[in-house]
Amino acid sequence: MAALTSAGGLVALLDEHDEALKLYALQNLEHLVDQFWPEIADSLPNIEILFEDDKFAHRHLAALVASKVYYHLGEFDDSLTFALGAGKLFDLTAKTEFVETIIAKCIDKYIALRSQQFESDTLVDISPALEDVVERMFQRCFADAEFRQAIGIALEARRLDVIKAAIEKGDSASLLQYVLDCSLNVVQHRGFRNEVLRLLVQLYSELKEPDYLAMGHCLVALEDDAGCAQLLDKLADGSDRHQLLALQLAFDLEETASQQFLRQVGGAVTSSSKAAQHFHRILSGEATIQLHLEFLHRNNHADLLILKQSRLLLDGRSSLYHSSVSFANAIMNAGTTSDQFLRDNLEWLSRANNWSKFSATAALGVIHKGNLEHSMALLKPYLPQQGVAGSPYSEGGALYALGLMNANHAQPLEYLRESLKGTTDEVLQHGACLGIGVSGMATGNHEIYEDLKATLFTDSAVAGEAAGLAMGLTMVGSGNVQAVDELLQYAHDTQHEKIIRGAALGIALIMYGKEEEADATIDRLLADKDALIRYGGIYAVALAYTGTGNNKALRRLLHVAVSDVNDDVRRAAVTSIGFVLSNNPSQVPRVVELLSESFNPNVRYGACLALGISCASTNQPEALQLLAPLLKDSVDYVRQGALIAQAMIQMQHTDKAVKEFRAHLAKVLADKHEAQLTKFGAVLAQGILDAGGRNANISLRTRSGTNNMLSVVGMAVFLQFWYWYPLTLFLSLSLSPTALIALDADLRVPQLDFVSNAKPSAFAYPPATAPPTTEKVEKVQMALSTTAKAKARAKKKEEAEAMDVVPSSAAPSAPASPTTATAPATPAVGTHAEAAEAKKDTPPAKEPAFETKANLTRVLPAQEHHVSFAEARYVPVKKTRMSGILLAECVKPDASQEFIELSASKPKAPEGGAAAAAGGAAAADEGPEPAPPAPFEFPFDA
């Protein structure tokens, strides 16, 4: 049978009056449409008429043919309309490109209509045919066990019923975790996300073995303090395992929630069980802070030789260089309580003056961060004292240090408030305001807010900037409309740029995490004619949508980045992309790739920091590739941003690229022709690479996958070092210790071992810097040629005479024994040579494939999936992660259990003297950790 070369005959049958002929034509055209669609397209009006004729019994077939023709014509909307008109004839199970494309178009249209209906709270007309196709698609997914695909469509289409059905039909445990991850990282509408989380709480509780930790995670995201308190009570009154889960949940809450939320949870807990007695210590943050302090103190691997070399290469008389080394030392030793570098460089430290002295004193708060019990004693020599006239810069820095030492812990607030009220010096007010903001972060305390507002209204530029910022820090995430109005009004009234900037940033901090609720405030700020207020509006976008990946926020930031007339605003807009996409760092290089090549250096600088913020500690190759040309940029501050960003990205990595980057930093510092700003960035980068004694990294996300408020806020304020260098120390708030700390039911730290199933070198600390070697140059004495010849003849004569003098009674030549040989050099050389040869022939020892690690040790994020407790006596009750603070259950009870004593926060014994000499040997036997030196007063000039 000859192949059909034309569909003209079949098309002509469509004009016949007999329905049987029309049916025959449509049936054949439906099979031939992929081949003859150009010819059939000319008769589309006739096919559409057949579809619109209600009396025609086969109108659905006509719709299917028309749909396929429009598909080939590229008119997908018309093709979708006719496909929906085909009803059941549109076969969803067919594995053809046409079916897959139309289904995708159906789903996209359905999602758009459902989203519009959900967000506008108005009834949107959705075609029954469209709903029928989507429902059939869901049933197909269920039949094929493609539950995750169905859940993905349901999340976008706002269909809670389908989500619930998919979880019940499939593997509930894994699907619940999948939905939780998607709701936190993918769902962009806050209202619907909360509905999903409520559903998850219900479904988690209905499991055969309820996942209480995941329920707590959902309740924190919902900001349901009453629900968290009820869950803690239920677990605390249960079995021993449930009590361990209660303690683990309390630690998880402390990691993710604000001070105000934790106080409300603690106040609502009613249980009086043994576990509940520990809740206050955990929820107040004291337990976590003490454990992290102990970990950082015990495992400090900071390389002070790096700092020493940097200090020697930089002119100590320069305020910028002096501050840069102070900041690098603070970040490198953050939380370790080690101020050895300062003790070794007292003369250099004494050169600090004015604001450098302020920064150097404040840096003590970072070094001793978390030492809550002794914060006042450590800073007593520098804090303001009644009747004693001291340097206001040193005293103001000490107030700031007190806040940093008690970051996110309201312990010293009353003292700081009194210090603020009791002075009129703007430097002291500046330090007190910053200390109050850091310590009282997210407390929502209105009394503190009023004190700060009174300082703001004094219209002092220095004090007012800190007051506006501190007001925002105190009200972080509250969305307080009154506070926003007051700050915005005063920003319009004042003439000081510093105050305007502080107030604008304060507003941005108040809008942290508010997403759509912040849109009205963001619109007001971005529409302002003052560039400083628009700058605050950009940070409001960044903080409100941090970690959401919200498309609307990204479009707004990208628009401002290329359209605003002010360079500061454009730089902030590009930087803010890193905040919004912090939940998906792999996307950031692609988004900022073109911006990193912008003609505007401020935009290039913003691209650097966006990469650093979002890709911190990931060592992402794409991000490093974008930063490589920016390290050699023609503008000094762009090179500075690239150095800081690359240090953030390569934290806690030891590959070849990191070694090359460290060498590049040393080269920058040694170059006498390099700009000051670039050298500042290089020194700061050295501190960031080794932050927390090489035991901390930067991450805007918690281990549970939610935003880390302390880290996000710290990073946002740190970026303001562009205008005010003392704010550099806020970077310490973004540092998270990479520790594994196992606890028992009494919150003691047991001595235990676990296995890391990876080669020790894969996650080892980088080697310490070798001290520079000085080669001794030998002096060469010049001599005349005749003198040299005479000496050579004399030496030759002496050798000949020595050969002739041989005793006549000498025995025959015999080998001298090693014990009697007078010149053992020859045998020694031979022995060493043989040893060297043997060593050369001996193959190197093979590195083991695993290592055994102890409690209170470093575990990097990439190392977590290698950690195993299979043979350990204690097993964590939380199975989803292997880092952080873990409550462990003893599976091998033993009467001789040993525990680690926490000594980092204990008072230090005075050094030197007879007492130290007498007790030295005893102290050495008590434990492997010697007591650090006692506090001392830095030789700052008054």
Tab-separated table of N, CA and C in Angstrom, residues 813-879:
chain	number	residue	atom	x	y	z
A	813	SER	N	97.703	-3.738	59.330
A	813	SER	CA	96.498	-2.894	59.305
A	813	SER	C	95.265	-3.712	59.648
A	814	ALA	N	94.510	-3.181	60.645
A	814	ALA	CA	93.267	-3.871	61.058
A	814	ALA	C	92.184	-2.831	61.243
A	815	PRO	N	90.963	-3.209	61.013
A	815	PRO	CA	89.866	-2.246	61.181
A	815	PRO	C	89.711	-1.821	62.631
A	816	ALA	N	89.605	-0.542	62.848
A	816	ALA	CA	89.431	-0.021	64.219
A	816	ALA	C	88.025	-0.322	64.698
A	817	SER	N	87.972	-0.712	65.978
A	817	SER	CA	86.646	-0.993	66.547
A	817	SER	C	85.904	0.306	66.781
A	818	PRO	N	84.573	0.280	66.753
A	818	PRO	CA	83.795	1.501	66.974
A	818	PRO	C	84.079	2.131	68.315
A	819	THR	N	84.449	1.295	69.310
A	819	THR	CA	84.669	1.850	70.649
A	819	THR	C	86.006	2.532	70.787
A	820	THR	N	86.983	2.150	69.982
A	820	THR	CA	88.319	2.720	70.117
A	820	THR	C	88.667	3.691	69.017
A	821	ALA	N	87.855	3.781	68.007
A	821	ALA	CA	88.160	4.685	66.896
A	821	ALA	C	88.210	6.113	67.402
A	822	THR	N	89.260	6.816	67.011
A	822	THR	CA	89.395	8.213	67.450
A	822	THR	C	88.647	9.168	66.540
A	823	ALA	N	88.332	8.748	65.354
A	823	ALA	CA	87.608	9.610	64.417
A	823	ALA	C	86.356	8.880	63.946
A	824	PRO	N	85.280	8.969	64.698
A	824	PRO	CA	84.064	8.210	64.357
A	824	PRO	C	83.250	8.832	63.246
A	825	ALA	N	83.807	9.857	62.621
A	825	ALA	CA	83.011	10.556	61.604
A	825	ALA	C	82.673	9.653	60.437
A	826	THR	N	83.649	8.876	59.986
A	826	THR	CA	83.399	8.051	58.800
A	826	THR	C	82.309	7.010	59.019
A	827	PRO	N	82.408	6.215	60.151
A	827	PRO	CA	81.316	5.264	60.388
A	827	PRO	C	79.976	5.962	60.561
A	828	ALA	N	79.995	7.163	61.226
A	828	ALA	CA	78.730	7.870	61.451
A	828	ALA	C	78.095	8.267	60.133
A	829	VAL	N	78.936	8.755	59.217
A	829	VAL	CA	78.395	9.149	57.912
A	829	VAL	C	77.801	7.948	57.204
A	830	GLY	N	78.529	6.852	57.300
A	830	GLY	CA	78.010	5.658	56.657
A	830	GLY	C	76.709	5.194	57.273
A	831	THR	N	76.658	5.270	58.613
A	831	THR	CA	75.432	4.852	59.304
A	831	THR	C	74.250	5.710	58.873
A	832	HIS	N	74.454	7.048	58.846
A	832	HIS	CA	73.365	7.948	58.439
A	832	HIS	C	72.948	7.681	56.999
A	833	ALA	N	73.922	7.425	56.170
A	833	ALA	CA	73.599	7.164	54.769
A	833	ALA	C	72.764	5.898	54.629
A	834	GLU	N	73.201	4.857	55.411
A	834	GLU	CA	72.437	3.613	55.365
A	834	GLU	C	71.017	3.813	55.888
A	835	ALA	N	70.931	4.608	56.973
A	835	ALA	CA	69.592	4.865	57.536
A	835	ALA	C	68.717	5.617	56.541
A	836	ALA	N	69.336	6.603	55.874
A	836	ALA	CA	68.570	7.368	54.889
A	836	ALA	C	68.113	6.488	53.743
A	837	GLU	N	69.036	5.566	53.329
A	837	GLU	CA	68.687	4.663	52.242
A	837	GLU	C	67.561	3.713	52.657
A	838	ALA	N	67.662	3.241	53.930
A	838	ALA	CA	66.607	2.342	54.419
A	838	ALA	C	65.262	3.051	54.497
A	839	LYS	N	65.328	4.321	54.943
A	839	LYS	CA	64.078	5.099	55.042
A	839	LYS	C	63.480	5.333	53.670
A	840	LYS	N	64.391	5.514	52.705
A	840	LYS	CA	63.922	5.750	51.343
A	840	LYS	C	63.236	4.525	50.778
A	841	ASP	N	63.824	3.339	51.125
A	841	ASP	CA	63.253	2.101	50.612
A	841	ASP	C	61.968	1.703	51.333
A	842	THR	N	61.783	2.185	52.572
A	842	THR	CA	60.589	1.824	53.340
A	842	THR	C	59.375	2.574	52.804
A	843	PRO	N	58.324	1.906	52.406
A	843	PRO	CA	57.142	2.610	51.892
A	843	PRO	C	56.469	3.428	52.996
A	844	PRO	N	55.898	4.584	52.669
A	844	PRO	CA	55.242	5.405	53.695
A	844	PRO	C	54.041	4.689	54.294
A	845	ALA	N	53.803	4.959	55.560
A	845	ALA	CA	52.683	4.313	56.253
A	845	ALA	C	51.368	4.737	55.623
A	846	LYS	N	50.500	3.782	55.408
A	846	LYS	CA	49.214	4.066	54.794
A	846	LYS	C	48.288	4.763	55.787
A	847	GLU	N	47.654	5.851	55.326
A	847	GLU	CA	46.765	6.608	56.208
A	847	GLU	C	45.506	5.801	56.501
A	848	PRO	N	45.090	5.723	57.766
A	848	PRO	CA	43.873	4.952	58.083
A	848	PRO	C	42.640	5.569	57.442
A	849	ALA	N	41.650	4.731	57.211
A	849	ALA	CA	40.425	5.177	56.542
A	849	ALA	C	39.418	5.785	57.504
A	850	PHE	N	39.733	5.802	58.790
A	850	PHE	CA	38.820	6.385	59.771
A	850	PHE	C	39.651	6.899	60.933
A	851	GLU	N	38.988	7.606	61.833
A	851	GLU	CA	39.656	8.067	63.055
A	851	GLU	C	38.645	8.081	64.194
A	852	THR	N	39.149	7.880	65.390
A	852	THR	CA	38.314	7.920	66.583
A	852	THR	C	38.442	9.292	67.224
A	853	LYS	N	37.315	9.915	67.483
A	853	LYS	CA	37.306	11.262	68.040
A	853	LYS	C	36.590	11.242	69.394
A	854	ALA	N	36.931	12.219	70.213
A	854	ALA	CA	36.361	12.292	71.556
A	854	ALA	C	35.239	13.328	71.602
A	855	ASN	N	34.541	13.364	72.710
A	855	ASN	CA	33.494	14.365	72.921
A	855	ASN	C	34.113	15.756	72.978
A	856	LEU	N	33.293	16.776	72.738
A	856	LEU	CA	33.757	18.168	72.732
A	856	LEU	C	34.861	18.362	71.689
A	857	THR	N	34.572	17.938	70.468
A	857	THR	CA	35.573	18.043	69.407
A	857	THR	C	34.940	18.646	68.161
A	858	ARG	N	35.798	19.005	67.211
A	858	ARG	CA	35.319	19.664	65.996
A	858	ARG	C	34.787	18.638	65.008
A	859	VAL	N	33.588	18.914	64.460
A	859	VAL	CA	33.012	18.130	63.372
A	859	VAL	C	32.500	19.116	62.332
A	860	LEU	N	33.098	19.104	61.150
A	860	LEU	CA	32.729	20.038	60.095
A	860	LEU	C	31.409	19.606	59.442
A	861	PRO	N	30.689	20.544	58.829
A	861	PRO	CA	29.409	20.171	58.179
A	861	PRO	C	29.564	19.041	57.167
A	862	ALA	N	30.648	19.064	56.371
A	862	ALA	CA	30.850	17.997	55.380
A	862	ALA	C	31.226	16.679	56.028
A	863	GLN	N	31.601	16.703	57.293
A	863	GLN	CA	32.045	15.503	58.001
A	863	GLN	C	30.891	14.778	58.682
A	864	GLU	N	29.742	15.436	58.802
A	864	GLU	CA	28.642	14.889	59.601
A	864	GLU	C	28.195	13.516	59.123
A	865	HIS	N	28.078	13.340	57.795
A	865	HIS	CA	27.571	12.046	57.313
A	865	HIS	C	28.598	10.936	57.435
A	866	HIS	N	29.824	11.256	57.886
A	866	HIS	CA	30.831	10.230	58.139
A	866	HIS	C	30.836	9.786	59.606
A	867	VAL	N	30.109	10.503	60.463
A	867	VAL	CA	30.157	10.239	61.905
A	867	VAL	C	29.262	9.047	62.254
A	868	SER	N	29.789	8.179	63.106
A	868	SER	CA	29.037	6.988	63.517
A	868	SER	C	29.206	6.770	65.012
A	869	PHE	N	28.083	6.426	65.675
A	869	PHE	CA	28.085	6.078	67.097
A	869	PHE	C	27.789	4.593	67.283
A	870	ALA	N	28.096	3.785	66.257
A	870	ALA	CA	27.698	2.376	66.278
A	870	ALA	C	28.280	1.624	67.473
A	871	GLU	N	29.519	1.880	67.824
A	871	GLU	CA	30.158	1.153	68.921
A	871	GLU	C	30.258	1.988	70.199
A	872	ALA	N	29.665	3.172	70.210
A	872	ALA	CA	29.804	4.065	71.351
A	872	ALA	C	28.864	3.660	72.481
A	873	ARG	N	29.228	4.095	73.701
A	873	ARG	CA	28.389	3.793	74.858
A	873	ARG	C	27.164	4.699	74.885
A	874	TYR	N	27.294	5.894	74.300
A	874	TYR	CA	26.181	6.842	74.245
A	874	TYR	C	25.742	7.008	72.798
A	875	VAL	N	24.440	7.073	72.586
A	875	VAL	CA	23.868	7.239	71.245
A	875	VAL	C	22.932	8.445	71.268
A	876	PRO	N	23.089	9.395	70.337
A	876	PRO	CA	22.225	10.579	70.322
A	876	PRO	C	20.765	10.210	70.082
A	877	VAL	N	19.869	10.936	70.732
A	877	VAL	CA	18.434	10.692	70.514
A	877	VAL	C	17.970	11.356	69.229
A	878	LYS	N	18.756	12.291	68.706
A	878	LYS	CA	18.418	12.963	67.459
A	878	LYS	C	19.219	12.336	66.341
A	879	LYS	N	18.532	11.724	65.378
A	879	LYS	CA	19.209	10.958	64.343
A	879	LYS	C	19.449	11.756	63.066
